[in-house]
Amino acid sequence: MKSFNERNPVIIAVVGLVALVGVGLLTFYSNSLPLLTSSTTYTADFHDASGLQSGDDVRVAGVKVGSVDSISLSGGHVRVVFDVSGTWIGDRTTAGIKIKTLLGQEYLGLSPQGTAAQNPDRSIPTSRTSTPIDVAQALSGLATTTGDIDTTQLAKSFETLSEAFANTPNGVRTTLQGLSALSETIASRDSELRQLAGHAKDVTAVLVGNNANVTSLVNDGKLLLAELQSRSAAITRLLSGTRTFAASLAGIVTDNQKTIGPALAQLKKVTDILNANQGNVDKALQLIGPYFSMINDAAGNGHWLDVYICGLFDAQDNPVLNNQAQRNCTPPGATK
């Protein structure tokens, strides 16, 4: 068998990448694989779907245990198919469509009951299911109902009752007079009440139509508050760390005060000496400049030094052996 060093590295790299992609896909879609999930599919019958949609949560005591798979008509009722995992469902379990948010988003709530397990092949009947009140439909019905009321006739009816009970005790008579006044007020505000009911219907319709956008807005606000809270914690940690660092620095200064004090005193003496001799230091720097320039010229041509010796030869290039002779130190080719 060949070792990895003897195999083609390109093939090994391709196989490794394919394996990594496969593991990533299995991890990402693990909940969708039938072999890896232990969910059970149940059905429930409702008189009204009441806005429930596929993909909505299935919850038990507020905890998500599954999701709604499909919603379809089955005879004179609505059949909801949903998955549940990790939760026991009894044969007397009740199901209800609950309101998840104030904007109308809903979920399927289960209340596990019974002594035996629910048979997945048998649907939860309508006698054990319930639906919430649809606010939009209620306000729409209110607008229609108030529109059909003859407020003038209603006011006349209350006036007739008030006259009929004119000789009754004072309490009853006062009550009827108040009802008569109330009916007259309602009748005088009939158009305003109609407009109010109509506007309420329009508002609920707009909210229902923009349910996803408003939900997204609320969720984004939740994320913003969470981010602000996390930043607040980070700033608190920063201030706490700064306070700890300041305390540690103060401790270091206190512990080394006997050493730092004399050192600072000696440093002050050195600075005083430098300030007193500032003119001499400036003059030394001016004089040392040409000296280092000459050294740089002599040693700047490589790994050797340039040296010029004058007076070894006379004008006729003869060696000068007399120490008393006056020597010509003018470099060759130079003019005096």
XYZ file of N, CA and C in Angstrom, residues 155-327:
519
model
N -82.859 55.663 19.401
C -83.118 56.778 20.318
C -84.598 56.904 20.631
N -85.453 56.745 19.589
C -86.895 56.829 19.831
C -87.369 55.700 20.748
N -86.746 54.504 20.583
C -87.144 53.380 21.439
C -86.819 53.676 22.894
N -85.643 54.219 23.153
C -85.299 54.554 24.532
C -86.204 55.660 25.081
N -86.607 56.625 24.230
C -87.514 57.678 24.695
C -88.874 57.095 25.055
N -89.344 56.137 24.246
C -90.640 55.492 24.521
C -90.587 54.732 25.838
N -89.480 54.013 26.050
C -89.323 53.300 27.317
C -89.283 54.258 28.489
N -88.622 55.409 28.289
C -88.546 56.390 29.363
C -89.927 56.935 29.717
N -90.759 57.204 28.682
C -92.116 57.683 28.934
C -92.974 56.613 29.592
N -92.771 55.321 29.167
C -93.573 54.234 29.740
C -93.270 54.030 31.215
N -92.032 54.272 31.587
C -91.646 54.090 32.991
C -91.607 55.429 33.747
N -92.385 56.394 33.276
C -92.352 57.723 33.908
C -92.842 57.669 35.349
N -93.802 56.779 35.640
C -94.378 56.700 36.980
C -93.723 55.640 37.850
N -92.648 55.082 37.390
C -91.924 54.073 38.157
C -91.058 54.751 39.204
N -90.437 53.987 40.087
C -89.557 54.609 41.095
C -88.456 55.441 40.452
N -87.938 56.348 41.260
C -86.970 57.326 40.760
C -85.727 56.671 40.173
N -85.254 55.567 40.767
C -84.047 54.911 40.271
C -84.213 54.374 38.869
N -85.359 53.697 38.621
C -85.599 53.147 37.282
C -85.770 54.264 36.281
N -86.535 55.311 36.683
C -86.761 56.426 35.778
C -85.448 57.118 35.415
N -84.589 57.308 36.411
C -83.288 57.951 36.141
C -82.435 57.105 35.213
N -82.483 55.782 35.408
C -81.702 54.881 34.542
C -82.160 54.977 33.108
N -83.480 54.973 32.892
C -84.000 55.049 31.531
C -83.701 56.402 30.900
N -83.776 57.450 31.715
C -83.438 58.767 31.164
C -81.965 58.814 30.748
N -81.125 58.200 31.561
C -79.710 58.152 31.182
C -79.487 57.361 29.905
N -80.201 56.233 29.766
C -80.081 55.445 28.523
C -80.591 56.244 27.335
N -81.661 57.027 27.567
C -82.176 57.858 26.483
C -81.148 58.903 26.070
N -80.529 59.551 27.074
C -79.510 60.549 26.748
C -78.318 59.901 26.037
N -77.948 58.683 26.482
C -76.838 57.979 25.834
C -77.170 57.655 24.384
N -78.390 57.203 24.132
C -78.780 56.879 22.759
C -78.778 58.128 21.882
N -79.245 59.262 22.440
C -79.226 60.498 21.672
C -77.783 60.910 21.345
N -76.885 60.728 22.312
C -75.485 61.066 22.067
C -74.902 60.179 20.964
N -75.218 58.880 21.029
C -74.732 57.960 19.996
C -75.301 58.338 18.639
N -76.583 58.700 18.632
C -77.200 59.066 17.359
C -76.571 60.322 16.783
N -76.233 61.304 17.656
C -75.616 62.535 17.160
C -74.192 62.310 16.670
N -73.558 61.265 17.167
C -72.189 60.948 16.751
C -72.152 59.755 15.808
N -73.238 59.512 15.113
C -73.332 58.322 14.265
C -72.260 58.317 13.186
N -72.090 59.433 12.480
C -71.104 59.474 11.387
C -69.687 59.308 11.919
N -69.411 59.964 13.098
C -68.078 59.822 13.672
C -67.783 58.378 14.062
N -68.801 57.687 14.647
C -68.606 56.294 15.031
C -68.371 55.413 13.812
N -69.098 55.686 12.735
C -68.883 54.928 11.503
C -67.454 55.117 10.990
N -67.002 56.386 10.992
C -65.634 56.647 10.529
C -64.598 55.966 11.426
N -64.849 56.014 12.761
C -63.925 55.384 13.692
C -63.824 53.884 13.431
N -64.969 53.226 13.271
C -64.947 51.788 13.006
C -64.263 51.480 11.677
N -64.539 52.322 10.670
C -63.896 52.112 9.376
C -62.386 52.304 9.444
N -61.965 53.352 10.154
C -60.522 53.592 10.289
C -59.843 52.478 11.079
N -60.537 51.977 12.121
C -59.968 50.864 12.888
C -59.796 49.641 11.998
N -60.740 49.408 11.121
C -60.628 48.289 10.185
C -59.436 48.494 9.252
N -59.265 49.740 8.750
C -58.129 50.016 7.856
C -56.796 49.826 8.573
N -56.729 50.287 9.841
C -55.474 50.143 10.596
C -55.116 48.683 10.788
N -56.098 47.878 11.194
C -55.814 46.453 11.392
C -55.426 45.785 10.082
N -56.052 46.187 8.977
C -55.685 45.614 7.688
C -54.247 45.962 7.309
N -53.843 47.223 7.562
C -52.456 47.625 7.280
C -51.479 46.847 8.144
N -51.815 46.681 9.429
C -50.930 45.929 10.325
C -50.800 44.480 9.892
N -51.916 43.889 9.492
C -51.861 42.494 9.030
C -51.058 42.387 7.746
N -51.232 43.356 6.833
C -50.501 43.321 5.573
C -49.011 43.521 5.741
N -48.622 44.259 6.774
C -47.199 44.517 7.018
C -46.693 43.768 8.251
N -47.305 42.634 8.506
C -46.938 41.861 9.685
C -45.460 41.492 9.681
N -44.961 41.041 8.522
C -43.546 40.622 8.438
C -42.603 41.804 8.669
N -42.950 42.969 8.084
C -42.077 44.137 8.247
C -42.049 44.616 9.693
N -43.216 44.668 10.330
C -43.261 45.133 11.717
C -42.542 44.143 12.628
N -42.716 42.837 12.356
C -42.004 41.824 13.143
C -40.508 41.976 12.985
N -40.068 42.216 11.738
C -38.628 42.426 11.504
C -38.136 43.666 12.243
N -38.953 44.736 12.251
C -38.581 45.957 12.969
C -38.421 45.684 14.460
N -39.359 44.935 15.032
C -39.275 44.618 16.459
C -38.044 43.767 16.751
N -37.780 42.786 15.872
C -36.596 41.939 16.070
C -35.307 42.751 15.955
N -35.260 43.691 14.986
C -34.071 44.540 14.850
C -33.883 45.418 16.085
N -34.993 45.918 16.626
C -34.880 46.694 17.857
C -34.356 45.853 19.011
N -34.765 44.586 19.041
C -34.255 43.687 20.078
C -32.756 43.494 19.915
N -32.293 43.309 18.655
C -30.858 43.149 18.407
C -30.089 44.413 18.792
N -30.679 45.592 18.487
C -30.025 46.849 18.843
C -29.868 46.982 20.352
N -30.920 46.663 21.093
C -30.842 46.743 22.548
C -29.814 45.763 23.093
N -29.762 44.549 22.492
C -28.766 43.574 22.940
C -27.352 44.068 22.674
N -27.144 44.711 21.495
C -25.814 45.232 21.173
C -25.434 46.363 22.127
N -26.386 47.245 22.424
C -26.104 48.323 23.376
C -25.772 47.760 24.754
N -26.486 46.718 25.139
C -26.209 46.104 26.435
C -24.820 45.484 26.459
N -24.433 44.801 25.350
C -23.096 44.205 25.300
C -22.019 45.281 25.299
N -22.251 46.397 24.558
C -21.277 47.490 24.572
C -21.189 48.115 25.967
N -22.317 48.218 26.646
C -22.296 48.767 28.003
C -21.451 47.886 28.921
N -21.579 46.562 28.759
C -20.755 45.665 29.572
C -19.276 45.820 29.244
N -18.953 46.018 27.932
C -17.551 46.191 27.542
C -16.974 47.480 28.134
N -17.752 48.566 28.099
C -17.285 49.836 28.671
C -17.100 49.699 30.179
N -18.010 48.973 30.819
C -17.871 48.758 32.265
C -16.594 47.989 32.578
N -16.311 46.956 31.758
C -15.073 46.203 31.970
C -13.840 47.080 31.733
N -13.909 47.970 30.714
C -12.785 48.862 30.448
C -12.526 49.790 31.624
N -13.584 50.389 32.162
C -13.422 51.296 33.304
C -12.898 50.545 34.524
N -13.396 49.338 34.717
C -12.924 48.538 35.847
C -11.445 48.191 35.692
N -11.035 47.816 34.447
C -9.623 47.528 34.208
C -8.743 48.748 34.389
N -9.229 49.919 33.944
C -8.457 51.158 34.127
C -8.284 51.479 35.604
N -9.339 51.278 36.382
C -9.251 51.535 37.811
C -8.263 50.574 38.478
N -8.284 49.308 38.057
C -7.341 48.329 38.604
C -5.904 48.677 38.230
N -5.708 49.113 36.945
C -4.362 49.490 36.501
C -3.844 50.700 37.278
N -4.710 51.679 37.524
C -4.295 52.864 38.284
C -3.899 52.482 39.705
N -4.670 51.564 40.303
C -4.335 51.129 41.654
C -2.993 50.394 41.675
N -2.758 49.541 40.649
C -1.481 48.821 40.576
C -0.321 49.783 40.360
N -0.517 50.790 39.477
C 0.533 51.769 39.223
C 0.852 52.573 40.479
N -0.167 52.942 41.224
C 0.071 53.666 42.482
C 0.847 52.802 43.463
N 0.528 51.504 43.481
C 1.268 50.606 44.353
C 2.727 50.481 43.956
N 2.994 50.422 42.641
C 4.381 50.335 42.170
C 5.159 51.589 42.558
N 4.542 52.755 42.363
C 5.216 54.011 42.717
C 5.501 54.057 44.215
N 4.541 53.605 45.021
C 4.737 53.607 46.467
C 5.860 52.657 46.887
N 5.876 51.468 46.260
C 6.888 50.469 46.619
C 8.287 50.893 46.197
N 8.420 51.668 45.114
C 9.733 52.037 44.601
C 10.058 53.516 44.817
N 9.357 54.136 45.735
C 9.567 55.572 45.949
C 10.988 55.863 46.438
N 11.564 54.967 47.301
C 12.909 55.188 47.814
C 13.964 55.103 46.712
N 13.687 54.300 45.669
C 14.644 54.175 44.559
C 14.432 55.267 43.525
N 13.181 55.556 43.221
C 12.879 56.535 42.175
C 13.264 57.935 42.620
N 13.096 58.263 43.924
C 13.412 59.608 44.409
C 14.872 59.984 44.204
N 15.855 59.187 44.682
C 17.267 59.523 44.435
C 17.628 59.547 42.954
N 17.047 58.632 42.168
C 17.352 58.621 40.735
C 16.911 59.919 40.078
N 15.733 60.398 40.433
C 15.263 61.661 39.867
C 16.137 62.831 40.332
N 16.617 62.767 41.590
C 17.495 63.838 42.085
C 18.810 63.868 41.301
N 19.418 62.678 41.058
C 20.649 62.624 40.279
C 20.421 63.085 38.842
N 19.275 62.719 38.285
C 18.950 63.154 36.927
C 18.837 64.670 36.868
N 18.299 65.280 37.902
C 18.191 66.736 37.937
C 19.579 67.376 37.964
N 20.514 66.759 38.728
C 21.880 67.300 38.769
C 22.546 67.224 37.396
N 22.340 66.098 36.703
C 22.931 65.946 35.364
C 22.380 67.002 34.421
N 21.093 67.223 34.439
C 20.497 68.231 33.556
C 20.994 69.630 33.917
N 21.195 69.891 35.221
C 21.734 71.197 35.614
C 23.150 71.401 35.066
N 23.988 70.333 35.120
C 25.354 70.436 34.585
C 25.328 70.683 33.091
N 24.444 69.958 32.367
C 24.352 70.136 30.915
C 23.889 71.544 30.569
N 22.924 72.073 31.335
C 22.445 73.426 31.070
C 23.549 74.455 31.339
N 24.367 74.212 32.411
C 25.452 75.158 32.729
C 26.549 75.145 31.670
N 26.780 74.016 31.013
C 27.842 73.885 30.013
C 27.279 73.772 28.597
N 26.118 74.357 28.386
C 25.501 74.253 27.070
C 26.363 74.891 25.991
N 27.035 76.035 26.309
C 27.906 76.690 25.330
C 29.088 75.816 24.961
N 29.730 75.188 25.974
C 30.855 74.302 25.690
C 30.424 73.092 24.853
N 29.251 72.565 25.150
C 28.760 71.419 24.379
C 28.524 71.819 22.939
N 27.935 72.992 22.713
C 27.704 73.459 21.335
C 29.030 73.650 20.601
N 30.060 74.217 21.279
C 31.358 74.446 20.642
C 32.040 73.114 20.318
N 31.930 72.143 21.225
C 32.524 70.825 20.975
C 31.867 70.162 19.777
N 30.576 70.288 19.666
C 29.882 69.699 18.517
C 30.308 70.373 17.220
N 30.540 71.712 17.243
C 30.991 72.410 16.039
C 32.402 71.980 15.640
N 33.302 71.770 16.626
C 34.673 71.382 16.316
C 34.796 69.921 15.915
N 33.967 69.096 16.464
C 34.083 67.680 16.163
C 33.518 67.330 14.800
N 32.715 68.266 14.224
C 32.131 68.003 12.906
C 33.167 67.836 11.825
N 34.095 68.801 11.624
C 35.128 68.634 10.589
C 36.035 67.426 10.835
N 36.284 67.116 12.105
C 37.139 65.967 12.406
C 36.501 64.671 11.899
N 35.237 64.493 12.218
C 34.562 63.276 11.743
C 34.374 63.296 10.238
N 34.273 64.488 9.653
C 34.191 64.576 8.190
C 35.472 64.078 7.544
N 36.649 64.451 8.125
C 37.930 63.974 7.596
C 38.058 62.463 7.772
N 37.644 61.962 8.941
C 37.686 60.511 9.141
C 36.787 59.794 8.150
N 35.634 60.372 7.862
C 34.715 59.769 6.891
C 35.327 59.765 5.506
N 36.038 60.885 5.131
C 36.694 60.924 3.814
C 37.815 59.897 3.724
N 38.540 59.687 4.824
C 39.670 58.756 4.787
C 39.218 57.302 4.777
N 38.095 57.032 5.415
C 37.652 55.633 5.532
C 36.434 55.336 4.691
N 36.101 56.197 3.762
C 34.871 55.987 2.993
C 35.064 55.328 1.648
N 36.253 54.799 1.314
C 36.510 54.186 0.004
C 36.600 52.668 0.063
N 36.197 52.045 1.132
C 36.240 50.588 1.171
C 36.850 50.093 2.461
N 37.459 48.935 2.371
C 38.033 48.301 3.554
C 39.471 48.760 3.802
N 39.778 50.044 3.629
C 41.122 50.581 3.881
C 41.022 52.064 4.216
N 42.155 52.670 4.537
C 42.209 54.087 4.871
C 43.094 54.804 3.844
N 42.638 55.963 3.405
C 43.444 56.801 2.504
C 44.421 57.642 3.354
N 45.766 57.504 3.040
C 46.811 58.235 3.785
C 47.698 58.981 2.784
N 48.030 60.221 3.102
C 48.908 61.030 2.243
C 50.130 61.454 3.058
N 51.292 61.101 2.571
C 52.562 61.453 3.232
C 53.321 62.406 2.314
N 53.699 63.575 2.794
C 54.361 64.576 1.956
C 55.847 64.722 2.343
N 56.671 65.248 1.419
C 58.064 65.588 1.703
C 59.059 64.452 1.534
N 58.642 63.286 1.022
C 59.606 62.197 0.828
C 60.445 62.396 -0.432
N 59.936 63.174 -1.400
C 60.646 63.403 -2.653
C 60.677 64.887 -2.927
N 61.752 65.307 -3.676
C 61.847 66.720 -4.043
C 61.144 66.966 -5.346
N 61.340 68.178 -5.877
C 60.647 68.540 -7.116
C 61.073 67.676 -8.292
N 62.318 67.115 -8.277
C 62.806 66.246 -9.353
C 62.529 64.779 -9.046
N 61.646 64.539 -8.062
C 61.256 63.175 -7.687
C 62.428 62.366 -7.145
N 63.408 63.092 -6.560
C 64.513 62.393 -5.908
C 64.214 62.302 -4.420
N 64.557 61.188 -3.776
C 64.299 61.069 -2.340
C 65.068 62.121 -1.540
N 64.442 62.676 -0.557
C 65.058 63.680 0.316
C 65.483 62.958 1.586
N 66.818 62.844 1.759
C 67.345 62.103 2.914
C 67.823 63.019 4.023
N 67.886 64.310 3.769
C 68.370 65.267 4.760
C 67.178 65.719 5.610
N 67.297 65.499 6.913
C 66.196 65.899 7.773
C 66.028 67.397 7.873
N 67.096 68.160 7.561
C 67.042 69.603 7.678
C 66.505 70.254 6.419
N 66.347 69.471 5.367
C 65.885 70.044 4.092
C 64.424 70.449 4.226
N 64.071 71.504 3.516
C 62.689 71.953 3.476
C 61.919 71.098 2.462
N 60.880 70.531 2.923
C 60.122 69.592 2.084
C 58.915 70.292 1.459
